[in-house]
PDB file of C-alpha atoms in Angstrom:
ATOM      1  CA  UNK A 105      22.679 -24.894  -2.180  1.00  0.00           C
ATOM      2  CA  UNK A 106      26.187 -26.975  -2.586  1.00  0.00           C
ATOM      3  CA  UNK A 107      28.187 -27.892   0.492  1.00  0.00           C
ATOM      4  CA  UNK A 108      31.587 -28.504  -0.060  1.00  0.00           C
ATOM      5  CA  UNK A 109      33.689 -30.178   2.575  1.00  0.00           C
ATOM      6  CA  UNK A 110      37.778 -30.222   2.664  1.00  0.00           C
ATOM      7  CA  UNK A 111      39.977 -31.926   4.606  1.00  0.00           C
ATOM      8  CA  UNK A 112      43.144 -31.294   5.085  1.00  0.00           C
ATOM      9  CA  UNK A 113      44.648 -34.363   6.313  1.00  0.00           C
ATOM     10  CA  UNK A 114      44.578 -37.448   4.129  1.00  0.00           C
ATOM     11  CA  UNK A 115      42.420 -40.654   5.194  1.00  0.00           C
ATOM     12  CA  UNK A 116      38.782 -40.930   5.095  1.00  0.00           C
ATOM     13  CA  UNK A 117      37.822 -38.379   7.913  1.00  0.00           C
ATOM     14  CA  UNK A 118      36.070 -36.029   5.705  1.00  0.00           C
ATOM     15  CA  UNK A 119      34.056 -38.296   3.023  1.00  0.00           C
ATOM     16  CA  UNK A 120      33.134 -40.316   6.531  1.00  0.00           C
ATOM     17  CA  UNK A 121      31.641 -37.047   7.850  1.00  0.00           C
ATOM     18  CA  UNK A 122      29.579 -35.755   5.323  1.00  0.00           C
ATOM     19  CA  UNK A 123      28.481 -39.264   3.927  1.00  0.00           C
ATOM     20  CA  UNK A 124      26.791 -39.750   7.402  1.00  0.00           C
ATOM     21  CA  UNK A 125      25.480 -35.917   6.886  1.00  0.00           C
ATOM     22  CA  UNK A 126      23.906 -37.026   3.524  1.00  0.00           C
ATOM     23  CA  UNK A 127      22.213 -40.009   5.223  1.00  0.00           C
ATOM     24  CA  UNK A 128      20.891 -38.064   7.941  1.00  0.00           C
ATOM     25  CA  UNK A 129      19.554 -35.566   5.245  1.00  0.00           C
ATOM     26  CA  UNK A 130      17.764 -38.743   4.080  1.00  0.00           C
ATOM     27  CA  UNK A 131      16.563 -39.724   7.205  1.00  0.00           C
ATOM     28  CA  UNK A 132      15.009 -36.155   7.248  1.00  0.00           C
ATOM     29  CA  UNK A 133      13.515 -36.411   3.833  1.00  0.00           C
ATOM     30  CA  UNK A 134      15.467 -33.247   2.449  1.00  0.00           C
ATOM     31  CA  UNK A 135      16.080 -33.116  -1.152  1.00  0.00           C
ATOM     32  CA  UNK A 136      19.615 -34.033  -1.548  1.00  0.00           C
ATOM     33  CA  UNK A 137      22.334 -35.034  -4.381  1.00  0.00           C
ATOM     34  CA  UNK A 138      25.733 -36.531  -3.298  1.00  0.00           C
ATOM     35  CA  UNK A 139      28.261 -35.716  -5.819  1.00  0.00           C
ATOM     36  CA  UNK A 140      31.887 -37.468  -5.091  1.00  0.00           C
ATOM     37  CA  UNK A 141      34.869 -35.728  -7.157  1.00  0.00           C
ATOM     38  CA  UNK A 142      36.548 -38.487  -7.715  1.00  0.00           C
ATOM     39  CA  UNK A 143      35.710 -42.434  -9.021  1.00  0.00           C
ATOM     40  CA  UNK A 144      35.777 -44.578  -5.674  1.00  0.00           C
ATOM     41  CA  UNK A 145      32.681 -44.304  -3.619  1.00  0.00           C
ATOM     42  CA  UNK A 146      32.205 -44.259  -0.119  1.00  0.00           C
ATOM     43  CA  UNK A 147      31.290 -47.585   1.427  1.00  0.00           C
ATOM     44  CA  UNK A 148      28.281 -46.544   2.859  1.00  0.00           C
ATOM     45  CA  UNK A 149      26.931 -46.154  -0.383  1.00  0.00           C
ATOM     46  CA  UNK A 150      28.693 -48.833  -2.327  1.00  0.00           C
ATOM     47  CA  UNK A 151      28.364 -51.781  -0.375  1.00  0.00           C
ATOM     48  CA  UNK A 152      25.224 -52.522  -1.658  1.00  0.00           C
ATOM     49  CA  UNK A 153      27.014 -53.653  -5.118  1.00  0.00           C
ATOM     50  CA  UNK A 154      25.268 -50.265  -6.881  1.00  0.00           C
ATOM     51  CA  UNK A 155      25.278 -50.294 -11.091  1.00  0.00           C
ATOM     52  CA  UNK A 156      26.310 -46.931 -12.540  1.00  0.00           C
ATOM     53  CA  UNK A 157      24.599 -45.659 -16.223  1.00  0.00           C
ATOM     54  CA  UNK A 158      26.248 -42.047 -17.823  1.00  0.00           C
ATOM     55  CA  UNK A 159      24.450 -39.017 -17.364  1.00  0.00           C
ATOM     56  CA  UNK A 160      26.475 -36.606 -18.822  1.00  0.00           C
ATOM     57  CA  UNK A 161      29.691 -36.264 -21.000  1.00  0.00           C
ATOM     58  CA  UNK A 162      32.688 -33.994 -20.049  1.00  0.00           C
ATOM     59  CA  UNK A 163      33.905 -32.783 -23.106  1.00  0.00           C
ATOM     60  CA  UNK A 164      36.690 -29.779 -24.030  1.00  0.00           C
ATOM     61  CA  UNK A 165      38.911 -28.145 -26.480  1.00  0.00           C
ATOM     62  CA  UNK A 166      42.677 -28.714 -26.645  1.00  0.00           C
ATOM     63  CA  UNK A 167      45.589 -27.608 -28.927  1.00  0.00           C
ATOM     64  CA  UNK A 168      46.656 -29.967 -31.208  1.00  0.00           C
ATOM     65  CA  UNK A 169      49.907 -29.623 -32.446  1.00  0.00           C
ATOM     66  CA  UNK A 170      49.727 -28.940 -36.586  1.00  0.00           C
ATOM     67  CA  UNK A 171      53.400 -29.658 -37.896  1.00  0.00           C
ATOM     68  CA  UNK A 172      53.284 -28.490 -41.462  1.00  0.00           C
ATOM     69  CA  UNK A 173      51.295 -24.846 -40.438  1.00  0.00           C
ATOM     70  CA  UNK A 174      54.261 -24.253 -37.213  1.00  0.00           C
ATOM     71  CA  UNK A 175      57.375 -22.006 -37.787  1.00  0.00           C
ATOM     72  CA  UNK A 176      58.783 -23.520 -34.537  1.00  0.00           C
ATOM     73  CA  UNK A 177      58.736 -19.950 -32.614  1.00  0.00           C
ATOM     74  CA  UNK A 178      58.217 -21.297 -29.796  1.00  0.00           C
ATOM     75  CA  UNK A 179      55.105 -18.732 -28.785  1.00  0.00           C
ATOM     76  CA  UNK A 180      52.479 -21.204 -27.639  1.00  0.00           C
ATOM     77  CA  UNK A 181      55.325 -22.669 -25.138  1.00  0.00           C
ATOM     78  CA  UNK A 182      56.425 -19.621 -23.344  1.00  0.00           C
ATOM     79  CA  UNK A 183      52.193 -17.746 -23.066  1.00  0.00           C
ATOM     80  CA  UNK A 184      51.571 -21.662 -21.751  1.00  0.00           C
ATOM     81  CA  UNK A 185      51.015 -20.709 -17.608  1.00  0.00           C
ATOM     82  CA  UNK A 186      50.098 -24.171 -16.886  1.00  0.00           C
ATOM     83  CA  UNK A 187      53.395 -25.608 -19.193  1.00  0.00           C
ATOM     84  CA  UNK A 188      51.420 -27.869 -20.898  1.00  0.00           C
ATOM     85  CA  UNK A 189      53.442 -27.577 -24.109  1.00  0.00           C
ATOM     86  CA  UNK A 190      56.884 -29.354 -24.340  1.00  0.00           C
ATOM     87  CA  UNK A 191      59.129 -28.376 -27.574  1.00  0.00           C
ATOM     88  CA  UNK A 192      61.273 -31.552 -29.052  1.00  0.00           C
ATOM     89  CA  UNK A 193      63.544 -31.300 -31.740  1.00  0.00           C
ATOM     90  CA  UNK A 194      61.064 -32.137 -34.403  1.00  0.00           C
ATOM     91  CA  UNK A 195      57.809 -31.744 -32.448  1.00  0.00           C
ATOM     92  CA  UNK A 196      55.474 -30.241 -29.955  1.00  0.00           C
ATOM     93  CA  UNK A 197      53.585 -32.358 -27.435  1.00  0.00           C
ATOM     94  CA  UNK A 198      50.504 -31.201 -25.606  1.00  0.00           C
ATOM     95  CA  UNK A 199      50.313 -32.697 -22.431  1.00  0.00           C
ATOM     96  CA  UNK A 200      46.362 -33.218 -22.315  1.00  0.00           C
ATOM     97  CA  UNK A 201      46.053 -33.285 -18.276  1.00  0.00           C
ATOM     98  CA  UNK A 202      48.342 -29.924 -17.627  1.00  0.00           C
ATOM     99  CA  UNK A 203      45.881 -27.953 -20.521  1.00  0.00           C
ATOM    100  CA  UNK A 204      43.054 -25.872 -18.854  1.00  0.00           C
ATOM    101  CA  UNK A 205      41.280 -25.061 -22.547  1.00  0.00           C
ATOM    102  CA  UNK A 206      42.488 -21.302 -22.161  1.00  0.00           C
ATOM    103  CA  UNK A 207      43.216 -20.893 -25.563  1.00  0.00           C
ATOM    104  CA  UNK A 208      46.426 -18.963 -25.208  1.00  0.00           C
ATOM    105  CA  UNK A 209      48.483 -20.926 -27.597  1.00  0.00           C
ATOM    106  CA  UNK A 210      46.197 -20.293 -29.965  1.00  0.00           C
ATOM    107  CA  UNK A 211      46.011 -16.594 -29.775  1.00  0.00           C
ATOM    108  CA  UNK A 212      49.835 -16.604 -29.370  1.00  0.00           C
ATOM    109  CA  UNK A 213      50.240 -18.964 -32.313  1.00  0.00           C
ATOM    110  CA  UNK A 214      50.644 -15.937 -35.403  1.00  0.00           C
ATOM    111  CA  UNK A 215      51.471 -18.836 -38.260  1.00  0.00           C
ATOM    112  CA  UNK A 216      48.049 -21.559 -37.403  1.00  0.00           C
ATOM    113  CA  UNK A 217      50.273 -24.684 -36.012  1.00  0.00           C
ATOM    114  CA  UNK A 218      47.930 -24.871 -33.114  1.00  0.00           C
ATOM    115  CA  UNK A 219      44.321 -26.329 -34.125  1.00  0.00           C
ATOM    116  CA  UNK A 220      41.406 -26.192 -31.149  1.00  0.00           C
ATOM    117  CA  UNK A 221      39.883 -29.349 -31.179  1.00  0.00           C
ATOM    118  CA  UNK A 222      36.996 -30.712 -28.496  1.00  0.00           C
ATOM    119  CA  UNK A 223      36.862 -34.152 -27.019  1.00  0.00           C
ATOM    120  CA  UNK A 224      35.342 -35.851 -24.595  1.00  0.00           C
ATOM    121  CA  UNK A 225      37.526 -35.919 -21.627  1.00  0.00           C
ATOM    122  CA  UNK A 226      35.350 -38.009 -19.094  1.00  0.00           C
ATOM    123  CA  UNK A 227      31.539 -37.976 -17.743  1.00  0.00           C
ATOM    124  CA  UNK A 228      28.893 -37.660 -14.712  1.00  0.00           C
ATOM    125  CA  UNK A 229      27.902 -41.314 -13.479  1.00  0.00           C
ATOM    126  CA  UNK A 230      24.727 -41.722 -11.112  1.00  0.00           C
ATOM    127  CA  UNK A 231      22.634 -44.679  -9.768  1.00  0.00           C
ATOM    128  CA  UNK A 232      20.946 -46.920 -12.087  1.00  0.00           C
ATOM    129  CA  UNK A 233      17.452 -46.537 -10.435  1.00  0.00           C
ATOM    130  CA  UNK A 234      14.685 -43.846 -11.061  1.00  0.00           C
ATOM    131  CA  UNK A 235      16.523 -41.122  -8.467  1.00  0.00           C
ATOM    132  CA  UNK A 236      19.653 -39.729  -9.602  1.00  0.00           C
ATOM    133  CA  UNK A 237      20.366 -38.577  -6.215  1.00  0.00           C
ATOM    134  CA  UNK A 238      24.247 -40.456  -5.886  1.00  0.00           C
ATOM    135  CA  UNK A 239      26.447 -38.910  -8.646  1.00  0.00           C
ATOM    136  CA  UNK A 240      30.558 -39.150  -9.300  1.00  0.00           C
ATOM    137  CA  UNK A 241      32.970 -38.444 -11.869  1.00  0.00           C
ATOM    138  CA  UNK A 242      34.657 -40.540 -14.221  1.00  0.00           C
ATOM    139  CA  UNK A 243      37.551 -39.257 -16.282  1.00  0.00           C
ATOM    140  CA  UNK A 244      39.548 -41.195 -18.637  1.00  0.00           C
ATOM    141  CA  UNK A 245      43.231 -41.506 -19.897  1.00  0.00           C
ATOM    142  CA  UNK A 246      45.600 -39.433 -17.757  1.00  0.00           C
ATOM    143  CA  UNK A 247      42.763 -36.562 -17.198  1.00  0.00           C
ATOM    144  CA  UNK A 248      43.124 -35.415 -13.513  1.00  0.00           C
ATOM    145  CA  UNK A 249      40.512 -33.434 -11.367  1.00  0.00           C
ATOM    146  CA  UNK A 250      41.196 -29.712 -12.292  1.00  0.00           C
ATOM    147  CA  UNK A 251      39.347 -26.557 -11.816  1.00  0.00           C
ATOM    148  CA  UNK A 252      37.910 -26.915 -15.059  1.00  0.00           C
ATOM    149  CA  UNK A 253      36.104 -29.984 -13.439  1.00  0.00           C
ATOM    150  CA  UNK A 254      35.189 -28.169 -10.381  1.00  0.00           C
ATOM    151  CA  UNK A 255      33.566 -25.014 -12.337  1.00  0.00           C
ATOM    152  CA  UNK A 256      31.426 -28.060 -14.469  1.00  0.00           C
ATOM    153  CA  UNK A 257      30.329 -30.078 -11.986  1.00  0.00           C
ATOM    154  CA  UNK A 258      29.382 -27.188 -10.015  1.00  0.00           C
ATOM    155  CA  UNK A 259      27.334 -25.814 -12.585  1.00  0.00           C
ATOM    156  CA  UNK A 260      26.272 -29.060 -13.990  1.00  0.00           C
ATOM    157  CA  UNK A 261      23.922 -29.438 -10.159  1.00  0.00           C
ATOM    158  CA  UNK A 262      23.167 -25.785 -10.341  1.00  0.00           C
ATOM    159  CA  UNK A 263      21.822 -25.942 -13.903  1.00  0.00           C
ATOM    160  CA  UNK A 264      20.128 -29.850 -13.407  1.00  0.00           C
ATOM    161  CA  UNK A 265      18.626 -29.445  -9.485  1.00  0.00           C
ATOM    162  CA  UNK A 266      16.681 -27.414  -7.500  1.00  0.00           C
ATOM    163  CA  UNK A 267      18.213 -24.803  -6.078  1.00  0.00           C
ATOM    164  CA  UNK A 268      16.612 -25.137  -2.560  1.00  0.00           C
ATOM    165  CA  UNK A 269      18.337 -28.661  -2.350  1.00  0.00           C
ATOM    166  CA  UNK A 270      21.100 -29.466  -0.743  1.00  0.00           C
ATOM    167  CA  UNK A 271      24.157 -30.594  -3.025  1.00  0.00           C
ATOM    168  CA  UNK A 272      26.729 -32.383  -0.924  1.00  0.00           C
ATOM    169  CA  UNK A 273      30.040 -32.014  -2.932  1.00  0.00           C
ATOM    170  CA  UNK A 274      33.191 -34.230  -1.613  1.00  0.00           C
ATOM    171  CA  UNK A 275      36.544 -32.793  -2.834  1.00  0.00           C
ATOM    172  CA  UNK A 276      39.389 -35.563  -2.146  1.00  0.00           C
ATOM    173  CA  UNK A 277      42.288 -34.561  -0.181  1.00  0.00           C
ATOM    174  CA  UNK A 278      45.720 -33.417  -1.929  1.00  0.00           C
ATOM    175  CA  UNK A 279      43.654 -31.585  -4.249  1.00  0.00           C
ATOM    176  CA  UNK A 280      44.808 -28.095  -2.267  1.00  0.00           C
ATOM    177  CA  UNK A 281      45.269 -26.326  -5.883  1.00  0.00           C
ATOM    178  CA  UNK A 282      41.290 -26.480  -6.450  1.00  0.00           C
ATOM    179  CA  UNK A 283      40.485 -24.892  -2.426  1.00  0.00           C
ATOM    180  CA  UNK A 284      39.662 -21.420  -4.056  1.00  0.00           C
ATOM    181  CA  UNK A 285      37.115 -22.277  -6.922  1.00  0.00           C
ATOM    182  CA  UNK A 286      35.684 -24.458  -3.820  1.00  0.00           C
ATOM    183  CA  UNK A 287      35.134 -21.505  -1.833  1.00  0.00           C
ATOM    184  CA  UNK A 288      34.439 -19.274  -4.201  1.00  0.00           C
ATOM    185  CA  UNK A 289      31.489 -21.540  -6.229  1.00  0.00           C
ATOM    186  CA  UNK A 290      30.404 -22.974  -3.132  1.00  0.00           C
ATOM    187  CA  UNK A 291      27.706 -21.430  -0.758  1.00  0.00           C
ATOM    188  CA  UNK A 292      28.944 -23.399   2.442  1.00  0.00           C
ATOM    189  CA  UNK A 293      32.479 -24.983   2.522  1.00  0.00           C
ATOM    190  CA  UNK A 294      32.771 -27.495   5.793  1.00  0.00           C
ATOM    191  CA  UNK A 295      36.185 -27.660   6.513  1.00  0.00           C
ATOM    192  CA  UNK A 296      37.275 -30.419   8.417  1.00  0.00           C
ATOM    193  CA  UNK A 297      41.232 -30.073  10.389  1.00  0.00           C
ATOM    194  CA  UNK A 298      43.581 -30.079  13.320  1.00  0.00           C
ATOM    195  CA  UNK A 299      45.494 -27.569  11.962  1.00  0.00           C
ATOM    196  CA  UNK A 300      44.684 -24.201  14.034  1.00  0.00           C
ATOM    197  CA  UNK A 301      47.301 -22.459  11.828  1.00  0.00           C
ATOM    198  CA  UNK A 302      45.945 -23.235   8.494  1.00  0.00           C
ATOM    199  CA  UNK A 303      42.667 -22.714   9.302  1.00  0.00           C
ATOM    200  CA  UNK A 304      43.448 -19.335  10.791  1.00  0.00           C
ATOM    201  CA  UNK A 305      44.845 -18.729   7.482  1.00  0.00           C
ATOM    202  CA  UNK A 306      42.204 -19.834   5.774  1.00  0.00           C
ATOM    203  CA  UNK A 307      39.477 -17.946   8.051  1.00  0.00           C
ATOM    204  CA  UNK A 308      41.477 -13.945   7.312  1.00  0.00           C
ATOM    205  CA  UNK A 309      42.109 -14.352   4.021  1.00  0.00           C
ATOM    206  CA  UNK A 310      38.766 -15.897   3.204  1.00  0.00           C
ATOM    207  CA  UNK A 311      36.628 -13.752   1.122  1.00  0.00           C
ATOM    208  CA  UNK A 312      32.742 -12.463   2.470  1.00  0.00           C
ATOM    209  CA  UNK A 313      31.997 -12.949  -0.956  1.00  0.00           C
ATOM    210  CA  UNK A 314      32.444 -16.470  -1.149  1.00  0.00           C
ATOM    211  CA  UNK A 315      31.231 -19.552   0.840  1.00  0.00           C
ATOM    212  CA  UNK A 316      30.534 -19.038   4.508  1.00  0.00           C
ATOM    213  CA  UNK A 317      32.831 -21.080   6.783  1.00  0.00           C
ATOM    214  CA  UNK A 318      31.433 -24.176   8.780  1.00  0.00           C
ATOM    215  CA  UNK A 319      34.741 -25.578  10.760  1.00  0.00           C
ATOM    216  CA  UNK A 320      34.656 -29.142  12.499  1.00  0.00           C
ATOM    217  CA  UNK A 321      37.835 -30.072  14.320  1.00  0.00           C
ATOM    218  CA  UNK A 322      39.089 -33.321  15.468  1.00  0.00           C
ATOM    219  CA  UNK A 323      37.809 -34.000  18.570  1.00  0.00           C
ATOM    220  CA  UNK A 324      41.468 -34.565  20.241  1.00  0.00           C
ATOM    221  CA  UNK A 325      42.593 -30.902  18.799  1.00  0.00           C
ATOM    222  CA  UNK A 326      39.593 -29.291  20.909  1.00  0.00           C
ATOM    223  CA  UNK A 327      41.319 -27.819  23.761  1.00  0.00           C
ATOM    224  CA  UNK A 328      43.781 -26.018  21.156  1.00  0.00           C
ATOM    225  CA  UNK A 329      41.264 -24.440  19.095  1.00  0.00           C
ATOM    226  CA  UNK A 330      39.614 -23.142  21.934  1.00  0.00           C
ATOM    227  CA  UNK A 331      42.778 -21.678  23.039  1.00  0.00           C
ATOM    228  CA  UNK A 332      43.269 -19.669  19.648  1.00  0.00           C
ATOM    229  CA  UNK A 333      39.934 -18.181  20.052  1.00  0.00           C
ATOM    230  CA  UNK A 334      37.883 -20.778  18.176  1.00  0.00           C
ATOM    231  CA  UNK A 335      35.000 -22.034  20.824  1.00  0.00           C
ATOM    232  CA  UNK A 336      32.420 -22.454  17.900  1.00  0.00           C
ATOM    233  CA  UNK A 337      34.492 -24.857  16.005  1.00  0.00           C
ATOM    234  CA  UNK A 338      32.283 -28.646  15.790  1.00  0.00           C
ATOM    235  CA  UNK A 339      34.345 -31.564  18.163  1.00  0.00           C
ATOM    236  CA  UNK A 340      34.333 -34.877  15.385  1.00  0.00           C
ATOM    237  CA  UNK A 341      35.129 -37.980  16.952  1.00  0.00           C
ATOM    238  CA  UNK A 342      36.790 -40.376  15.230  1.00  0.00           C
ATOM    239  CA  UNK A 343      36.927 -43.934  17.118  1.00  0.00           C
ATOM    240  CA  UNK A 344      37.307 -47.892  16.392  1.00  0.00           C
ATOM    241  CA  UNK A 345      33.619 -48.375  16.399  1.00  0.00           C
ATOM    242  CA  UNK A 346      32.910 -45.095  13.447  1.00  0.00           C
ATOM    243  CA  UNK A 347      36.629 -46.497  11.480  1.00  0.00           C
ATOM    244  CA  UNK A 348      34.694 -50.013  11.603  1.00  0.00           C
ATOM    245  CA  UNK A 349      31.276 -48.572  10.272  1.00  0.00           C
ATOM    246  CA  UNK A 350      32.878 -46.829   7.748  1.00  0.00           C
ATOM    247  CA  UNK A 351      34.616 -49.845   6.589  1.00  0.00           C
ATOM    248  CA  UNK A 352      31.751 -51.953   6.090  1.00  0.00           C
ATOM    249  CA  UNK A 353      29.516 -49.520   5.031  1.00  0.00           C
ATOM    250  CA  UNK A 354      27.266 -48.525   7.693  1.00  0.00           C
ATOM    251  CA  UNK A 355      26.162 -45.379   9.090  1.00  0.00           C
ATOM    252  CA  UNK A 356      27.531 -44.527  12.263  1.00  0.00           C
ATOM    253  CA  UNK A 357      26.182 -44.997  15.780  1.00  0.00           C
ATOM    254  CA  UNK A 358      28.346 -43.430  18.144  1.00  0.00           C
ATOM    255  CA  UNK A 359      26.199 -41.091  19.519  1.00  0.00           C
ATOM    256  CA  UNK A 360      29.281 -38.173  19.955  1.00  0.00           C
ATOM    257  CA  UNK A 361      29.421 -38.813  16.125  1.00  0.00           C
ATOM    258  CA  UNK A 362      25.721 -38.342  15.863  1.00  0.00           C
ATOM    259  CA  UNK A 363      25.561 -34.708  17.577  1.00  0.00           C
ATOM    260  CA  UNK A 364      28.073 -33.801  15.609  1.00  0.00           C
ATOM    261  CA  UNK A 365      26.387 -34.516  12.502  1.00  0.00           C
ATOM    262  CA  UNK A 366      23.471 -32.678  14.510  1.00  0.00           C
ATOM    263  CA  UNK A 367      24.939 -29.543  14.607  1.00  0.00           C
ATOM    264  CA  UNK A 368      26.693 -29.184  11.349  1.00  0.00           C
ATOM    265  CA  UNK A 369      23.059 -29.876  10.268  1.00  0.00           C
ATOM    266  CA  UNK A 370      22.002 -26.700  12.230  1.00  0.00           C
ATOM    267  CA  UNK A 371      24.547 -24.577  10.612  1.00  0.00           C
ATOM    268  CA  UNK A 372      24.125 -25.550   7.513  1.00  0.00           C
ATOM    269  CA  UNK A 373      20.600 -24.903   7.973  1.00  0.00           C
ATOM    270  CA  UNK A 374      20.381 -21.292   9.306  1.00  0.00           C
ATOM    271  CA  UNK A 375      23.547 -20.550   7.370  1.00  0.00           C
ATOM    272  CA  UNK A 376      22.133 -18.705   4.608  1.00  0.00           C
ATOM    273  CA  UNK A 377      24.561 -18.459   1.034  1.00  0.00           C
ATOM    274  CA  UNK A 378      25.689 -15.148   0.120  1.00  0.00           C
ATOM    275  CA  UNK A 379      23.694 -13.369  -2.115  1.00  0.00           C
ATOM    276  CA  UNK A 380      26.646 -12.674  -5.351  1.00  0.00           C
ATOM    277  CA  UNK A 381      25.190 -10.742  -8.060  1.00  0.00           C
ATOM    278  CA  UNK A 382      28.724 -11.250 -10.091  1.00  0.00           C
ATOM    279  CA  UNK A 383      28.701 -14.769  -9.806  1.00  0.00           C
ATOM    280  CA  UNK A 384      30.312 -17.233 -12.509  1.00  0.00           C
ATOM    281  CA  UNK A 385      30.320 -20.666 -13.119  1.00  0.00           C
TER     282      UNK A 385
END
């Protein structure tokens, strides 16, 4: 099962919450795999001065750029969705990070200057220690986190863990672009705002199909959510003594902090994924 949790403020609200969800997990002896999105860990994890080994290698096509096969037609640029072509007066550059490996160009391309070549863009790091239960990405150059990253390290846990497990997934904020392959590859999304507009957004346009909904709320924006009709929504208090914790890398002890983490438990529990016969990784 993979929980996803977005937040959608900055800071370190959400990868606070659900790091102190995968330690209670822990605590309860489930079967669990943390899997951070992005290179810097969470201190609660880190602190402990943790050596990383690869596990598994990103690797994808891209369009390279073949000068004496192009006729300059310009084709590749204008089928390009993502505009990760740029003509020059005597060249074409392919901007690696914009490129989603769609192979347009190179159905577009009529005369061969486009060659599809693979390379590896990045890899899967875990834990050097017999459990491979604390995982992250690293990507190299000027790769950034794209959907094609979301769709493989999605399917990289479905493919490597037991299904029955569950696969805590931290997407960083300002990554808003990636919020639909979340939902949609996801069987729980916890979404973690103040925001009663933009999560009544998200909550009627949200698909059945794709992830059910858990929604924890700063604990100051409470009395507002009720008022828009959302009494269910999980209180998350966020104080000096949790910010502290977090810091230095301890779980939390605020015992408002703790129920919290009690109940999102409980949903995520009896919250059963969706049962999608089409589904795609």
């Amino acid at each position: 099962m993979i929980v996803s949790i977005i937040g959608t403020r900055g800071g370190i609200g959400a990868t606070t919450l659900l790091s102190n969800l995968y330690s209670y997990l822990k605590k309860k002896d489930e079967n669990s795999v943390w899997f951070s999105l992005t290179d810097p860990f969470p201190p609660l994890f880190s602190g402990s001065g943790l050596q990383w080994e690869k596990l598994y290698s990103f690797s994808r096509f891209f369009p390279v750029w073949l000068k004496d096969n192009c006729s300059g037609c310009n084709s590749c640029v204008s089928v390009c969705v993502n505009e990760a072509i740029s003509p020059f007066p005597d060249k074409y550059v392919v901007y690696s990070e914009l490129c989603n490996s769609c192979k347009s160009c190179i159905s577009a391309c009529k005369c061969g200057g486009l060659d599809f070549q693979a390379r590896e863009t990045g890899y899967i790091k875990k834990i050097v220690s017999k459990e491979d239960t604390l995982l992250k990405i690293k990507l190299f150059g000027r790769e950034i986190l794209s959907q094609w990253y979301v769709k493989e390290a999605i399917s990289y846990l479905k493919n490597n863990y037991r299904s029955e497990s569950c696969h805590l997934i931290d997407v960083p904020s300002g990554f808003r672009e990636l919020w639909a392959d979340v939902f949609r590859l996801s069987d729980i999304v916890i979404v973690l705002t103040d925001d009663t507009f933009l999560w009544e957004l998200l909550y009627k346009s949200h698909s059945p199909r794709h992830a059910n909904l858990i929604l924890a709320i700063t604990q100051t924006s409470k009395q507002e959510f009720n008022k828009y009709g959302f009494p269910h929504a999980i209180p998350i208090p966020y104080n000096k003594e949790i910010m502290r914790n977090t810091i230095q890398g301890f779980s939390s002890q605020d015992f408002d902090f703790l129920e919290a983490i009690q109940n999102i438990y409980l949903q995520v529990k009896v919250s059963q994924p969706h049962e999608r016969s089409s589904f795609n990784i």
